[in-house]
């Protein structure tokens, strides 16, 4: 009997779950842009929550890479940046949900790094084109294991920080997010039928900057865990 596929399908991308032998299969990766006011300011923007909505970009599953591994400096860029993020994982479907239902859809949390080819992103901005080349590339979404919300409880505050070669570059509190995780889930559900396995990288605080070959990145989110990455 002939094979069903022309070539071998890619394996399931899944995250380990702390304290659970099962794994969390990843469906999609939504990333929130400019969700901390201070970071928006350093990018030349100001967010008015009363009149503006969140905006997003998407990374594909080839971007997922585990914490603690090596990332080869990606091709086509001379300005690779780190962005430390708190990640939210969804384990229930939902469409046009209210905030209470949105909170119930959140399974747990992780630490993430949204690596960015900043020069390519800027070229896209300058020409009013999409950011895909700057944001969506192999290994560009680093992530830790998941911590179930049943363990941490609903997180509303906690220190988020990042260090490069031991020097602190980013520090904030997740309570500084303009939109809470539940608000982001609720908003996304207006435009997508959210599914189990969807991840939301909730955005980065101020202090983003470049890294070069040989740098070590370390970060953490209080009550969630720590993340690390070597640029090689």
XYZ file of C-alpha atoms in Angstrom:
232
model
C 0.000 0.000 0.000
C 1.506 3.357 -1.004
C 2.304 5.937 1.616
C -0.442 8.461 2.326
C 1.826 11.502 2.024
C 4.260 12.717 -0.598
C 6.798 13.328 2.175
C 6.904 12.732 5.934
C 4.736 15.235 7.841
C 6.462 17.303 10.504
C 6.178 15.831 14.007
C 3.804 17.298 16.569
C 5.272 20.300 18.359
C 4.582 19.882 22.072
C 5.667 21.430 25.370
C 6.428 19.578 28.556
C 4.166 20.269 31.529
C 5.690 20.650 34.947
C 4.511 17.839 37.214
C 2.652 15.999 34.439
C 3.820 13.157 32.203
C 1.556 14.360 29.415
C 2.603 16.982 26.879
C 0.869 20.103 25.573
C 0.569 20.013 21.750
C 0.979 23.491 20.270
C -1.564 24.690 17.729
C -0.745 28.363 17.004
C 1.487 31.122 18.350
C -0.082 34.572 18.716
C 2.254 37.404 19.739
C 1.044 40.725 21.138
C 2.750 43.907 20.005
C 3.452 46.800 22.367
C 1.523 45.643 25.389
C 3.645 47.441 28.004
C 3.353 51.230 27.937
C 7.080 51.823 28.501
C 8.024 49.488 25.644
C 5.510 51.197 23.361
C 7.202 54.495 24.232
C 10.663 53.180 23.350
C 9.224 52.042 20.001
C 7.859 55.566 19.424
C 4.238 54.837 20.295
C 1.730 55.538 23.066
C -1.152 53.180 23.759
C -4.523 54.543 24.862
C -6.493 51.525 26.069
C -9.767 53.449 25.855
C -9.459 53.998 22.112
C -6.985 51.357 20.865
C -7.164 47.593 20.582
C -4.333 45.062 20.920
C -2.558 44.021 17.724
C -0.843 40.756 16.905
C 1.560 38.898 14.676
C 1.832 35.129 14.311
C 4.823 32.807 14.428
C 4.671 29.326 12.959
C 5.562 26.111 14.749
C 9.098 26.028 13.301
C 9.840 29.010 15.552
C 9.406 26.970 18.759
C 12.683 26.139 20.480
C 13.209 24.869 24.013
C 14.803 26.943 26.736
C 18.442 26.146 27.439
C 19.425 25.355 23.873
C 21.653 27.103 21.324
C 20.249 29.413 18.652
C 22.435 29.911 15.585
C 22.498 33.603 14.720
C 19.698 33.743 12.111
C 20.373 34.549 8.462
C 19.603 37.862 6.798
C 20.028 40.100 9.848
C 22.706 42.170 11.529
C 20.484 43.272 14.420
C 19.044 40.339 16.399
C 17.075 41.474 19.467
C 15.738 39.730 22.579
C 12.239 40.313 23.952
C 11.367 38.664 27.270
C 7.731 37.578 27.532
C 5.130 35.926 29.732
C 3.352 33.215 27.739
C -0.246 32.072 28.223
C -1.439 28.634 27.059
C -5.058 27.802 26.145
C -6.564 24.327 26.554
C -10.224 24.949 25.639
C -11.962 26.169 22.474
C -13.671 29.518 22.464
C -15.225 32.063 20.118
C -16.623 35.482 21.054
C -16.182 34.732 24.748
C -16.625 37.033 27.713
C -13.813 37.769 30.160
C -14.882 35.122 32.685
C -14.925 32.416 30.018
C -11.610 33.705 28.647
C -9.962 33.243 32.046
C -11.332 29.707 32.270
C -9.725 28.878 28.899
C -6.231 29.612 30.209
C -4.483 26.367 31.143
C -1.172 27.720 32.348
C 1.880 29.861 31.855
C 5.453 29.751 30.537
C 8.433 32.029 30.017
C 9.183 32.992 26.427
C 11.659 34.878 24.265
C 10.363 36.581 21.129
C 13.599 36.861 19.151
C 13.423 39.558 16.489
C 15.410 40.454 13.381
C 14.942 44.142 14.195
C 16.499 45.499 11.013
C 14.173 43.408 8.856
C 11.201 44.378 10.995
C 12.114 48.053 10.555
C 12.381 47.656 6.788
C 8.874 46.255 6.795
C 7.604 49.149 8.886
C 9.307 51.707 6.650
C 7.620 50.263 3.560
C 4.301 49.604 5.322
C 4.737 45.889 4.770
C 4.168 42.893 7.089
C 6.721 42.036 9.769
C 7.075 38.335 8.880
C 10.757 38.430 7.957
C 11.570 40.253 11.164
C 9.493 38.144 13.524
C 8.803 34.704 12.075
C 11.899 32.547 11.627
C 13.225 29.167 12.739
C 14.019 29.131 16.453
C 12.609 32.611 17.029
C 10.115 31.615 19.751
C 11.980 30.226 22.753
C 9.822 28.729 25.497
C 10.039 26.863 28.799
C 7.858 24.077 30.106
C 4.299 24.980 31.093
C 3.175 25.543 34.664
C -0.537 24.777 35.116
C -2.702 27.566 36.478
C -3.961 25.025 38.998
C -0.475 25.240 40.536
C 0.185 28.987 40.325
C -3.336 30.320 40.632
C -4.437 33.257 38.477
C -1.336 35.443 38.181
C -1.965 39.166 38.328
C 1.480 40.416 39.307
C 5.066 39.232 39.467
C 8.510 40.359 38.389
C 9.577 39.770 34.796
C 13.213 40.329 33.883
C 15.955 39.518 31.404
C 19.759 39.518 31.593
C 22.405 39.333 28.882
C 25.738 37.933 30.073
C 24.599 38.598 33.640
C 23.673 42.255 33.075
C 20.027 43.179 33.657
C 18.419 44.612 30.527
C 14.682 44.305 31.138
C 12.719 44.458 34.370
C 9.043 45.126 35.016
C 5.978 43.596 36.612
C 3.404 41.608 34.655
C 0.779 43.826 36.278
C 2.133 46.558 33.969
C 0.549 44.815 30.973
C -1.936 47.119 29.264
C -4.267 44.187 28.582
C -4.538 41.242 30.977
C -4.261 37.673 29.622
C -8.025 37.215 29.922
C -8.626 40.456 28.029
C -6.263 39.271 25.281
C -8.034 35.904 25.003
C -11.399 37.659 24.897
C -10.203 40.059 22.202
C -8.577 37.364 20.047
C -11.769 35.314 20.231
C -13.571 38.058 18.300
C -11.427 37.254 15.269
C -10.435 33.581 15.689
C -12.040 30.367 16.824
C -9.441 29.787 19.524
C -8.419 26.175 20.002
C -6.653 24.022 22.598
C -2.930 24.387 22.046
C -2.969 28.080 21.157
C -0.218 30.130 22.812
C -0.172 33.870 23.444
C 3.161 35.652 23.890
C 1.784 38.590 25.860
C 4.423 41.175 24.912
C 7.693 42.534 26.248
C 8.674 45.286 28.710
C 11.017 48.139 27.854
C 14.731 47.558 27.446
C 14.857 45.436 24.290
C 18.225 45.349 22.580
C 20.694 43.453 20.398
C 22.683 40.305 21.042
C 25.685 38.884 19.192
C 27.272 35.468 18.790
C 28.547 34.201 22.132
C 25.946 36.011 24.240
C 23.928 34.187 26.890
C 20.373 35.319 27.589
C 18.669 34.513 30.887
C 15.240 35.590 32.037
C 12.451 34.811 34.442
C 8.842 35.410 35.356
C 8.063 35.231 39.052
C 6.044 32.113 39.998
C 6.495 30.723 36.469
C 10.175 29.921 36.047
C 13.393 30.781 34.235
C 14.493 30.716 30.612
C 17.919 30.719 28.957
C 19.385 30.817 25.471
C 22.866 30.812 23.956
C 23.489 32.709 20.723
C 26.006 30.721 18.642
